[in-house]
Amino acid sequence: MTASASEVRKTLTLKCSQEHAFRVFTERMGNWWPAAHHTGALPFRDIVIEKQTGGRWYEVDVREQKGDWGHVLAWEQPHRLVLSWHLDTEFVFRPEFDRASELEFCFIAEGPNQTRVEFVHRHIDRHGKGYEALREQLNNGWVAVLDAFVTLADKASEEGGGA
């Protein structure tokens, strides 16, 4: 199996500082993540990434119920974030690490107000049967999700707002 058959890669360019991009990504995910993309029965109120290696990544619904998505595998603010993705081919949480894929985000400063984000969603084959269709779905889906992140980060930076 080739690496590309089991991963999705994207490159983003943001008009904001590296620190700002990292903070918007990690602290304001609930503001930019598409509302229709939730795992619980109810819409999410927020999405939380705990700020430490070993932390949890989860959604909080409108009734304050938490639904796990994964874990923080690496927290290297403002340079790099790696998350485990425990949502299977049906977007149901599976706790086993050997069945989880990984999301890596590298935030690279290209100037005081420009940041490149290199993204890879790897090991999608770990989700088992149907992973090929999941990979195609993610390849298309990440475009809209990450565009929403770029839009919010750029807008907040232009407005002079912090994360």
Tab-separated table of C-alpha atoms in Angstrom:
chain	number	residue	atom	x	y	z
A	1	MET	CA	0.000	0.000	0.000
A	2	THR	CA	1.361	3.436	-0.881
A	3	ALA	CA	1.306	6.224	1.686
A	4	SER	CA	-1.019	8.292	-0.481
A	5	ALA	CA	-3.600	5.494	-0.479
A	6	SER	CA	-3.952	5.858	3.275
A	7	GLU	CA	-3.561	9.599	3.815
A	8	VAL	CA	-4.868	13.024	2.906
A	9	ARG	CA	-2.559	16.042	2.596
A	10	LYS	CA	-3.436	19.725	2.398
A	11	THR	CA	-1.426	22.956	2.491
A	12	LEU	CA	-3.006	26.172	3.747
A	13	THR	CA	-1.777	29.763	3.647
A	14	LEU	CA	-3.054	32.137	6.302
A	15	LYS	CA	-2.688	35.915	6.558
A	16	CYS	CA	-1.847	35.923	10.251
A	17	SER	CA	0.977	35.092	12.625
A	18	GLN	CA	1.939	31.538	13.484
A	19	GLU	CA	0.877	31.984	17.127
A	20	HIS	CA	-2.497	33.429	16.090
A	21	ALA	CA	-3.131	30.572	13.642
A	22	PHE	CA	-2.297	27.968	16.288
A	23	ARG	CA	-4.540	29.636	18.899
A	24	VAL	CA	-7.515	29.991	16.545
A	25	PHE	CA	-7.133	26.371	15.521
A	26	THR	CA	-6.890	24.998	19.056
A	27	GLU	CA	-8.962	27.453	21.102
A	28	ARG	CA	-11.755	28.356	18.696
A	29	MET	CA	-12.471	25.099	16.879
A	30	GLY	CA	-16.105	25.315	17.963
A	31	ASN	CA	-16.371	28.625	16.067
A	32	TRP	CA	-15.024	27.431	12.738
A	33	TRP	CA	-15.818	23.696	12.616
A	34	PRO	CA	-18.946	23.122	10.460
A	35	ALA	CA	-21.994	22.770	12.732
A	36	ALA	CA	-23.344	19.791	10.782
A	37	HIS	CA	-20.189	17.770	11.563
A	38	HIS	CA	-20.881	16.411	15.034
A	39	THR	CA	-20.947	12.894	16.392
A	40	GLY	CA	-23.572	13.205	19.106
A	41	ALA	CA	-27.333	13.170	18.749
A	42	LEU	CA	-27.425	16.910	19.490
A	43	PRO	CA	-25.465	19.750	17.856
A	44	PHE	CA	-22.216	20.717	19.526
A	45	ARG	CA	-21.835	23.893	21.572
A	46	ASP	CA	-18.058	23.718	21.483
A	47	ILE	CA	-15.098	21.553	20.501
A	48	VAL	CA	-12.282	21.229	23.003
A	49	ILE	CA	-8.636	20.313	22.512
A	50	GLU	CA	-6.952	19.970	25.892
A	51	LYS	CA	-3.672	21.917	25.780
A	52	GLN	CA	-1.218	19.128	26.535
A	53	THR	CA	0.198	15.954	25.100
A	54	GLY	CA	-2.082	13.184	26.358
A	55	GLY	CA	-5.108	15.491	26.529
A	56	ARG	CA	-8.516	14.753	25.079
A	57	TRP	CA	-10.184	16.101	21.939
A	58	TYR	CA	-13.967	16.157	22.184
A	59	GLU	CA	-17.211	17.947	21.423
A	60	VAL	CA	-19.576	19.357	24.041
A	61	ASP	CA	-23.227	19.383	23.011
A	62	VAL	CA	-25.923	21.901	23.902
A	63	ARG	CA	-26.783	19.828	27.016
A	64	GLU	CA	-23.117	19.762	28.135
A	65	GLN	CA	-22.655	16.078	27.185
A	66	LYS	CA	-19.137	15.281	25.988
A	67	GLY	CA	-18.393	13.106	22.974
A	68	ASP	CA	-14.807	12.013	22.377
A	69	TRP	CA	-13.133	12.403	18.990
A	70	GLY	CA	-9.543	11.576	19.918
A	71	HIS	CA	-6.459	12.521	21.899
A	72	VAL	CA	-3.586	14.988	21.746
A	73	LEU	CA	-0.528	13.005	20.667
A	74	ALA	CA	1.781	16.055	20.424
A	75	TRP	CA	1.285	19.633	21.647
A	76	GLU	CA	4.143	21.863	20.479
A	77	GLN	CA	2.662	25.360	20.530
A	78	PRO	CA	2.830	27.223	18.157
A	79	HIS	CA	4.624	24.853	15.791
A	80	ARG	CA	2.913	21.494	15.702
A	81	LEU	CA	-0.189	19.634	16.824
A	82	VAL	CA	-0.892	15.919	16.368
A	83	LEU	CA	-4.299	14.451	17.197
A	84	SER	CA	-5.586	10.897	17.099
A	85	TRP	CA	-8.838	10.479	15.147
A	86	HIS	CA	-10.916	7.698	16.671
A	87	LEU	CA	-13.960	8.136	14.437
A	88	ASP	CA	-14.441	5.057	12.290
A	89	THR	CA	-15.881	4.764	8.779
A	90	GLU	CA	-19.349	5.498	10.227
A	91	PHE	CA	-17.993	8.413	12.328
A	92	VAL	CA	-18.529	6.461	15.548
A	93	PHE	CA	-15.905	6.814	18.305
A	94	ARG	CA	-13.715	3.723	18.779
A	95	PRO	CA	-11.305	3.948	21.749
A	96	GLU	CA	-8.585	1.611	20.426
A	97	PHE	CA	-5.425	3.507	19.432
A	98	ASP	CA	-4.464	0.834	16.905
A	99	ARG	CA	-7.727	1.595	15.047
A	100	ALA	CA	-7.236	5.395	15.062
A	101	SER	CA	-5.781	7.551	12.320
A	102	GLU	CA	-3.703	10.650	13.031
A	103	LEU	CA	-3.979	14.319	12.130
A	104	GLU	CA	-0.784	16.364	12.043
A	105	PHE	CA	-0.766	20.136	11.679
A	106	CYS	CA	2.552	21.954	11.236
A	107	PHE	CA	2.310	25.745	11.578
A	108	ILE	CA	5.205	27.377	9.710
A	109	ALA	CA	5.852	31.118	10.016
A	110	GLU	CA	6.586	32.647	6.633
A	111	GLY	CA	6.606	36.206	7.919
A	112	PRO	CA	5.049	38.216	10.742
A	113	ASN	CA	1.599	37.984	9.157
A	114	GLN	CA	1.761	34.865	7.043
A	115	THR	CA	1.643	31.247	8.129
A	116	ARG	CA	1.699	28.061	6.107
A	117	VAL	CA	-0.048	25.057	7.614
A	118	GLU	CA	0.993	21.626	6.386
A	119	PHE	CA	-1.719	19.093	7.188
A	120	VAL	CA	-1.680	15.322	6.879
A	121	HIS	CA	-4.388	12.867	7.919
A	122	ARG	CA	-2.480	9.584	7.954
A	123	HIS	CA	-3.064	5.909	8.735
A	124	ILE	CA	-6.657	6.034	7.491
A	125	ASP	CA	-6.312	2.328	6.679
A	126	ARG	CA	-6.345	1.635	10.445
A	127	HIS	CA	-10.113	2.223	10.334
A	128	GLY	CA	-10.483	-1.095	8.540
A	129	LYS	CA	-12.979	-2.167	5.920
A	130	GLY	CA	-14.289	0.791	3.944
A	131	TYR	CA	-11.276	2.993	4.635
A	132	GLU	CA	-10.803	3.735	0.914
A	133	ALA	CA	-14.232	5.385	0.698
A	134	LEU	CA	-13.553	7.165	3.991
A	135	ARG	CA	-10.287	8.511	2.607
A	136	GLU	CA	-12.075	9.970	-0.414
A	137	GLN	CA	-14.770	11.460	1.811
A	138	LEU	CA	-12.099	13.009	4.060
A	139	ASN	CA	-10.090	14.275	1.094
A	140	ASN	CA	-13.107	16.266	-0.047
A	141	GLY	CA	-14.434	17.082	3.421
A	142	TRP	CA	-11.207	18.518	4.778
A	143	VAL	CA	-11.264	21.198	2.065
A	144	ALA	CA	-14.406	22.866	3.458
A	145	VAL	CA	-13.445	22.283	7.096
A	146	LEU	CA	-9.976	23.785	6.712
A	147	ASP	CA	-11.260	26.653	4.559
A	148	ALA	CA	-13.548	27.620	7.450
A	149	PHE	CA	-10.510	27.665	9.769
A	150	VAL	CA	-8.521	29.862	7.361
A	151	THR	CA	-11.451	32.265	6.977
A	152	LEU	CA	-11.887	32.730	10.730
A	153	ALA	CA	-8.158	33.031	11.449
A	154	ASP	CA	-7.666	35.610	8.687
A	155	LYS	CA	-10.782	37.573	9.687
A	156	ALA	CA	-9.871	37.642	13.386
A	157	SER	CA	-6.350	38.763	12.492
A	158	GLU	CA	-7.632	41.573	10.221
A	159	GLU	CA	-9.978	42.749	12.957
A	160	GLY	CA	-7.103	42.788	15.401
A	161	GLY	CA	-8.874	40.239	17.559
A	162	GLY	CA	-6.997	37.632	19.458
A	163	ALA	CA	-7.890	34.005	19.505
